[in-house]
Coordinates of N, CA, C and O in Angstrom, one line a residue:
M18 N 100.0 85.4 93.8 CA 98.8 85.3 93.1 C 98.9 84.2 92.1 O 99.9 84.0 91.5
H19 N 97.8 83.4 92.0 CA 97.7 82.3 91.0 C 96.8 82.7 90.0 O 95.7 83.4 90.2
I20 N 97.1 82.3 88.7 CA 96.2 82.6 87.6 C 95.7 81.2 87.0 O 96.5 80.3 86.7
T21 N 94.4 81.1 86.8 CA 93.8 80.0 86.3 C 93.1 80.3 85.0 O 92.2 81.1 85.0
P22 N 93.6 79.9 83.8 CA 92.9 80.1 82.6 C 91.5 79.4 82.5 O 91.3 78.4 83.1
I23 N 90.5 80.1 81.8 CA 89.2 79.6 81.9 C 88.8 79.4 80.4 O 89.0 80.3 79.6
Q24 N 88.3 78.2 80.0 CA 87.9 77.9 78.7 C 86.3 78.0 78.8 O 85.6 77.3 79.4
L25 N 85.8 79.2 78.1 CA 84.3 79.3 78.1 C 83.7 78.1 77.2 O 84.3 77.9 76.1
R26 N 82.6 77.6 77.6 CA 81.8 76.6 76.9 C 80.5 77.1 76.6 O 79.9 77.9 77.2
F27 N 80.0 76.6 75.4 CA 78.7 76.9 75.0 C 77.6 76.8 76.0 O 76.8 77.8 76.2
N28 N 77.7 75.8 76.8 CA 76.7 75.7 78.0 C 76.9 76.5 79.1 O 76.1 76.4 79.9
D29 N 77.9 77.3 79.2 CA 78.1 78.3 80.2 C 77.2 79.5 79.9 O 77.0 80.3 80.8
I30 N 76.7 79.6 78.7 CA 75.9 80.8 78.3 C 74.4 80.6 78.5 O 74.0 79.5 78.2
D31 N 73.8 81.6 79.1 CA 72.4 81.5 79.4 C 71.5 82.2 78.4 O 72.0 82.7 77.4
Q32 N 70.1 82.2 78.6 CA 69.3 82.8 77.6 C 69.6 84.2 77.3 O 69.1 84.7 76.3
M33 N 70.2 84.9 78.3 CA 70.6 86.4 78.2 C 71.8 86.6 77.1 O 72.1 87.6 76.9
G34 N 72.5 85.5 76.8 CA 73.6 85.7 76.0 C 74.9 85.8 76.7 O 75.9 86.2 76.1
H35 N 74.9 85.7 78.0 CA 76.1 85.9 78.8 C 76.4 84.7 79.6 O 75.5 83.9 79.8
V36 N 77.5 84.7 80.2 CA 77.9 83.6 81.2 C 77.0 83.7 82.4 O 77.0 84.8 83.0
N37 N 76.3 82.7 82.8 CA 75.4 82.7 84.0 C 76.2 82.9 85.2 O 77.3 82.4 85.4
N38 N 75.6 83.7 86.0 CA 76.2 84.0 87.4 C 76.7 82.7 88.2 O 77.7 82.8 88.8
A39 N 75.9 81.6 88.2 CA 76.2 80.4 88.9 C 77.4 79.8 88.2 O 78.3 79.2 89.0
V40 N 77.6 79.9 86.9 CA 78.8 79.4 86.2 C 80.0 80.2 86.7 O 81.1 79.6 86.9
I41 N 79.9 81.6 86.9 CA 81.0 82.3 87.4 C 81.5 81.9 88.7 O 82.6 81.7 89.1
M42 N 80.6 81.4 89.6 CA 80.9 80.8 90.9 C 81.8 79.5 90.7 O 82.7 79.3 91.5
E43 N 81.4 78.7 89.7 CA 82.2 77.6 89.3 C 83.7 78.0 89.0 O 84.6 77.2 89.4
F44 N 83.8 79.1 88.2 CA 85.1 79.6 87.9 C 86.0 79.9 89.1 O 87.2 79.6 89.2
F45 N 85.3 80.6 90.1 CA 85.9 80.9 91.4 C 86.3 79.6 92.2 O 87.4 79.5 92.7
D46 N 85.5 78.6 92.2 CA 85.8 77.3 92.8 C 86.9 76.7 92.1 O 87.9 76.0 92.7
L47 N 86.9 76.7 90.8 CA 88.2 76.1 90.1 C 89.4 76.9 90.4 O 90.4 76.2 90.7
G48 N 89.4 78.1 90.6 CA 90.6 79.0 90.9 C 91.0 78.6 92.2 O 92.3 78.4 92.5
K49 N 90.1 78.4 93.2 CA 90.5 78.0 94.7 C 91.2 76.7 94.5 O 92.2 76.5 95.3
S50 N 90.5 75.7 93.9 CA 91.1 74.4 93.8 C 92.6 74.4 93.3 O 93.5 73.8 93.7
E51 N 92.7 75.1 92.2 CA 94.0 75.2 91.4 C 95.0 75.9 92.5 O 96.2 75.4 92.5
Y52 N 94.8 77.0 93.1 CA 95.6 77.7 94.0 C 95.9 76.6 95.1 O 97.2 76.6 95.3
F53 N 95.1 76.0 95.8 CA 95.5 75.2 96.9 C 96.3 74.0 96.4 O 97.2 73.5 97.1
T54 N 96.1 73.4 95.3 CA 96.8 72.4 94.6 C 98.2 72.9 94.4 O 99.3 72.2 94.7
A55 N 98.4 74.1 93.9 CA 99.7 74.7 93.6 C 100.6 74.8 94.8 O 101.8 74.8 94.8
I56 N 99.9 75.2 95.9 CA 100.8 75.4 97.2 C 101.1 74.1 97.8 O 101.7 74.1 99.0
G57 N 100.4 73.0 97.5 CA 100.7 71.7 98.1 C 99.6 71.3 99.0 O 99.8 70.4 100.0
L58 N 98.4 71.8 98.8 CA 97.3 71.4 99.7 C 96.2 71.1 98.7 O 95.2 71.8 98.7
P59 N 96.3 69.9 98.0 CA 95.2 69.5 97.2 C 93.9 69.3 98.0 O 93.9 68.7 99.1
P60 N 92.7 69.8 97.5 CA 91.5 69.8 98.1 C 91.0 68.4 98.5 O 90.3 68.1 99.5
E61 N 91.4 67.3 97.8 CA 90.9 66.0 98.1 C 91.9 65.1 98.9 O 91.6 64.0 99.2
E62 N 92.9 65.7 99.4 CA 94.0 65.0 100.0 C 94.3 65.5 101.5 O 94.0 66.7 101.7
G63 N 94.8 64.6 102.3 CA 95.2 65.0 103.7 C 94.2 65.1 104.7 O 93.1 65.1 104.5
E64 N 94.8 65.2 106.0 CA 93.9 65.3 107.2 C 93.3 66.6 107.4 O 92.2 66.7 107.6
F65 N 94.1 67.7 106.9 CA 93.6 69.0 107.1 C 93.3 69.6 105.8 O 93.8 69.3 104.7
T66 N 92.1 70.3 105.6 CA 91.7 71.0 104.7 C 91.0 72.2 105.0 O 91.0 72.6 106.2
V67 N 90.5 73.0 104.1 CA 89.8 74.3 104.3 C 88.4 74.1 103.6 O 88.3 73.4 102.6
M68 N 87.4 74.7 104.2 CA 86.0 74.6 103.6 C 85.5 76.1 103.6 O 85.7 76.9 104.4
V69 N 84.6 76.3 102.6 CA 84.0 77.6 102.4 C 83.0 78.0 103.6 O 82.1 77.0 103.8
V70 N 83.0 79.2 104.3 CA 82.0 79.4 105.2 C 81.3 80.7 104.9 O 80.3 81.1 105.4
R71 N 81.9 81.6 103.9 CA 81.2 82.8 103.5 C 81.7 83.2 102.1 O 83.0 83.1 101.8
V72 N 80.9 83.7 101.2 CA 81.2 84.2 99.9 C 80.5 85.5 99.7 O 79.4 85.5 99.9
E73 N 81.3 86.4 99.2 CA 80.7 87.7 98.7 C 81.2 87.9 97.3 O 82.5 87.9 97.0
V74 N 80.3 88.1 96.4 CA 80.7 88.4 95.1 C 80.0 89.7 94.4 O 78.9 89.9 94.8
D75 N 80.8 90.4 93.6 CA 80.3 91.5 92.9 C 80.5 91.2 91.5 O 81.6 90.8 91.0
F76 N 79.4 91.3 90.7 CA 79.4 91.2 89.2 C 79.6 92.6 88.6 O 78.7 93.4 88.8
H77 N 80.7 92.8 87.9 CA 80.8 94.1 87.2 C 80.4 94.3 85.9 O 80.0 95.3 85.5
K78 N 80.6 93.2 85.1 CA 80.5 93.3 83.7 C 80.1 91.9 83.1 O 80.5 90.9 83.6
Q79 N 79.2 91.8 82.1 CA 78.8 90.6 81.6 C 80.0 89.9 80.8 O 80.7 90.6 80.1
I80 N 80.0 88.7 81.0 CA 81.1 87.8 80.0 C 80.3 87.3 78.9 O 79.3 86.5 79.2
R81 N 80.7 87.4 77.8 CA 80.1 86.9 76.5 C 80.9 85.8 76.0 O 82.0 85.4 76.4
Y82 N 80.2 84.9 75.1 CA 80.9 83.6 74.8 C 82.2 83.7 74.2 O 83.1 83.0 74.4
H83 N 82.5 84.8 73.4 CA 83.9 84.9 72.7 C 84.9 85.8 73.7 O 85.9 86.0 73.1
D84 N 84.5 86.0 74.9 CA 85.5 86.7 75.7 C 86.5 85.6 76.1 O 86.4 84.5 76.2
H85 N 87.7 86.2 76.5 CA 88.8 85.4 76.9 C 89.2 85.8 78.4 O 89.6 87.0 78.6
V86 N 89.0 84.8 79.3 CA 89.1 85.3 80.7 C 90.0 84.2 81.5 O 90.3 83.2 81.1
H87 N 90.5 84.8 82.7 CA 91.1 83.9 83.6 C 90.6 84.3 84.9 O 90.1 85.4 85.2
V88 N 91.1 83.5 86.0 CA 90.8 83.8 87.4 C 92.0 84.0 88.2 O 92.9 83.2 88.0
T89 N 92.1 85.1 88.9 CA 93.3 85.4 89.7 C 92.8 85.0 91.1 O 91.7 85.2 91.6
T90 N 93.6 84.4 92.0 CA 93.4 83.8 93.3 C 94.5 84.2 94.2 O 95.8 83.9 93.9
S91 N 94.3 84.7 95.3 CA 95.3 85.0 96.4 C 94.7 85.0 97.7 O 93.6 85.2 97.9
V92 N 95.6 84.7 98.8 CA 95.1 84.7 100.2 C 95.5 86.0 100.7 O 96.7 86.3 100.5
D93 N 94.6 86.9 101.3 CA 95.1 88.1 101.7 C 94.9 88.3 103.2 O 95.2 89.3 103.8
H94 N 94.6 87.3 104.0 CA 94.3 87.4 105.4 C 94.3 86.1 106.0 O 93.6 85.1 105.5
F95 N 94.9 86.0 107.2 CA 94.9 84.7 108.0 C 94.3 85.1 109.4 O 94.7 86.1 110.0
G96 N 93.5 84.1 109.9 CA 93.2 84.1 111.3 C 93.7 83.0 111.8 O 94.7 82.2 111.3
N97 N 93.4 82.6 113.1 CA 93.8 81.4 113.7 C 93.1 80.0 113.1 O 93.9 79.1 112.8
K98 N 91.9 80.2 112.7 CA 91.3 79.0 112.1 C 90.6 79.4 110.8 O 89.9 78.5 110.1
S99 N 90.9 80.6 110.3 CA 90.4 80.9 109.0 C 91.3 81.7 108.1 O 92.3 82.2 108.5
L100 N 91.0 81.7 106.8 CA 91.6 82.7 105.9 C 90.7 83.3 104.8 O 89.6 82.9 104.7
A101 N 91.2 84.4 104.2 CA 90.4 85.0 103.3 C 91.0 84.9 101.9 O 92.2 85.2 101.8
V102 N 90.2 84.6 101.0 CA 90.8 84.5 99.7 C 90.1 85.5 98.7 O 88.9 85.7 98.8
R103 N 90.8 86.2 98.0 CA 90.4 87.3 97.0 C 90.6 86.8 95.6 O 91.6 86.2 95.2
Q104 N 89.6 87.0 94.8 CA 89.6 86.5 93.4 C 88.9 87.4 92.5 O 88.0 88.2 92.9
Q105 N 89.3 87.4 91.3 CA 88.6 88.1 90.2 C 88.6 87.2 88.9 O 89.6 86.5 88.6
V106 N 87.6 87.3 88.2 CA 87.5 86.9 86.8 C 88.0 88.1 85.9 O 87.3 89.1 86.0
V107 N 88.9 87.9 85.2 CA 89.6 89.0 84.5 C 89.7 88.8 83.0 O 89.9 87.7 82.5
D108 N 89.5 89.9 82.2 CA 89.7 89.8 80.8 C 91.1 89.6 80.4 O 91.9 90.4 80.9
D109 N 91.5 88.6 79.6 CA 92.9 88.4 79.3 C 93.6 89.5 78.5 O 94.8 89.8 78.7
T110 N 92.8 90.2 77.8 CA 93.5 91.3 76.9 C 93.4 92.7 77.6 O 94.6 93.3 77.8
T111 N 92.4 93.0 78.3 CA 92.4 94.4 79.0 C 92.7 94.4 80.4 O 92.9 95.5 81.0
G112 N 92.6 93.3 81.1 CA 92.8 93.3 82.5 C 91.7 93.7 83.4 O 91.6 93.7 84.6
E113 N 90.5 94.0 82.7 CA 89.3 94.5 83.2 C 88.6 93.3 84.2 O 88.6 92.2 83.5
A114 N 88.2 93.6 85.3 CA 87.4 92.6 86.1 C 86.0 92.5 85.7 O 85.4 93.4 85.6
Y115 N 85.6 91.3 85.5 CA 84.1 91.0 85.2 C 83.4 90.7 86.5 O 82.2 91.0 86.6
A116 N 84.2 90.0 87.6 CA 83.6 89.7 88.8 C 84.6 89.7 89.8 O 85.7 89.3 89.5
S117 N 84.3 90.0 91.0 CA 85.2 89.9 92.2 C 84.6 89.1 93.3 O 83.4 89.2 93.4
C118 N 85.4 88.4 94.0 CA 85.0 87.5 95.1 C 85.9 87.6 96.2 O 87.1 87.6 96.1
R119 N 85.4 87.5 97.4 CA 86.0 87.4 98.6 C 85.4 86.1 99.4 O 84.2 86.1 99.6
T120 N 86.2 85.1 99.7 CA 85.7 83.9 100.2 C 86.4 83.8 101.6 O 87.7 83.9 101.7
V121 N 85.7 83.5 102.7 CA 86.3 83.0 104.0 C 86.2 81.6 104.1 O 85.1 80.9 103.8
M122 N 87.4 81.0 104.3 CA 87.5 79.5 104.4 C 88.1 79.2 105.8 O 88.9 79.8 106.3
A123 N 87.4 78.1 106.4 CA 87.8 77.7 107.8 C 88.6 76.5 107.7 O 88.3 75.6 106.8
G124 N 89.5 76.2 108.5 CA 90.3 75.0 108.7 C 89.5 73.9 109.2 O 88.4 74.2 109.9
Y125 N 89.7 72.8 108.6 CA 88.7 71.6 109.0 C 89.6 70.3 109.0 O 90.5 70.1 108.2
S126 N 89.3 69.5 110.0 CA 90.0 68.2 110.3 C 88.9 67.2 109.7 O 87.9 67.0 110.2
R127 N 89.6 66.3 108.7 CA 88.7 65.3 108.1 C 88.4 64.1 109.2 O 87.4 63.5 109.0
S128 N 89.3 64.0 110.2 CA 89.1 62.8 111.0 C 88.2 63.2 112.2 O 87.3 62.3 112.5
T129 N 88.2 64.3 112.6 CA 87.2 64.9 113.7 C 85.9 65.4 113.2 O 84.9 65.6 114.0
H130 N 86.0 65.8 111.9 CA 84.7 66.6 111.3 C 84.5 67.8 112.0 O 83.4 68.1 112.2
R131 N 85.6 68.5 112.5 CA 85.4 69.8 113.1 C 86.4 70.8 112.6 O 87.3 70.5 111.9
G132 N 86.2 72.0 113.0 CA 87.0 73.1 112.7 C 88.5 72.9 113.2 O 88.5 72.1 114.3
A133 N 89.4 73.3 112.6 CA 90.9 73.1 113.0 C 91.6 74.3 112.8 O 91.3 75.2 111.9
I134 N 92.6 74.6 113.7 CA 93.6 75.5 113.5 C 94.4 75.5 112.3 O 94.8 74.3 112.0
I135 N 94.5 76.5 111.5 CA 95.4 76.4 110.3 C 96.9 76.1 110.6 O 97.5 77.0 111.4
P136 N 97.5 74.9 110.3 CA 98.8 74.7 110.7 C 99.8 75.7 110.2 O 99.6 76.2 109.0
D137 N 100.8 76.0 111.0 CA 101.8 77.0 110.5 C 102.5 76.6 109.3 O 102.9 77.5 108.3
T138 N 102.6 75.3 109.0 CA 103.2 74.8 107.8 C 102.5 75.2 106.5 O 103.1 75.7 105.5
I139 N 101.1 75.3 106.6 CA 100.2 75.7 105.6 C 100.3 77.2 105.4 O 100.5 77.7 104.3
K140 N 100.3 77.9 106.5 CA 100.5 79.3 106.4 C 101.7 79.8 105.7 O 101.9 80.7 104.9
E141 N 102.8 79.1 106.1 CA 104.1 79.4 105.5 C 104.2 79.1 103.9 O 104.6 79.8 103.2
K142 N 103.5 78.0 103.6 CA 103.4 77.7 102.2 C 102.7 78.7 101.4 O 103.1 79.1 100.3
I143 N 101.5 79.2 101.9 CA 100.8 80.3 101.3 C 101.7 81.5 101.2 O 101.7 82.2 100.2
L144 N 102.2 81.9 102.3 CA 103.0 83.2 102.3 C 104.2 83.0 101.3 O 104.4 84.0 100.6
R145 N 104.9 81.8 101.3 CA 105.9 81.8 100.3 C 105.5 81.9 98.9 O 106.0 82.5 98.0
Y146 N 104.2 81.4 98.6 CA 103.6 81.2 97.4 C 103.3 82.8 96.9 O 103.5 83.2 95.8
E147 N 102.7 83.3 97.8 CA 102.2 84.8 97.6 C 103.4 85.7 97.4 O 103.3 86.6 96.5
Q148 N 104.5 85.5 98.0 CA 105.6 86.3 97.8 C 106.4 85.9 96.5 O 106.9 86.9 95.8
S149 N 106.5 84.7 96.1 CA 107.4 84.3 94.9 C 106.5 84.0 93.7 O 107.0 83.9 92.6
G150 N 105.2 83.6 93.9 CA 104.4 83.1 92.8 C 104.7 81.7 92.3 O 104.1 81.2 91.4
Q151 N 105.5 81.0 93.1 CA 105.9 79.7 92.9 C 105.8 78.9 94.2 O 106.1 79.3 95.3
P152 N 105.3 77.6 94.0 CA 105.3 76.6 95.2 C 106.6 76.3 95.6 O 107.6 76.3 94.9
Q153 N 106.7 76.1 97.0 CA 108.0 75.7 97.5 C 108.0 74.3 98.0 O 106.8 73.9 98.5
E154 N 109.0 73.6 97.8 CA 109.2 72.2 98.3 C 109.4 72.3 99.8 O 109.9 73.0 100.5

């Protein structure tokens, strides 16, 4: 599991006094980006990448301006051409989840602009990271 600290900004807050749901989606995107960079698959580099094809979000509790949160990210399922990412926005102090997300991402070839099989090397990097919490060379 990867942990991404989140710094709440004044402009994240909407007229209702809580973090806007659209901003929470940005937190999840940041968590995915940090996760894939940590395993050695930076989103902006390389021939192979993954792209979002489905997102499911549950909002459990409002995030207020003075709350302290982080995003947890892990991959919990592989297919031949896709993987599932589980995430939560979590209270730093209590561990309580503010929002939960499941994202299906598909393998993608930048040169052909088509879906691609997830290389075994990428699966191995993810599995090693999930088991140790540390990127492997």
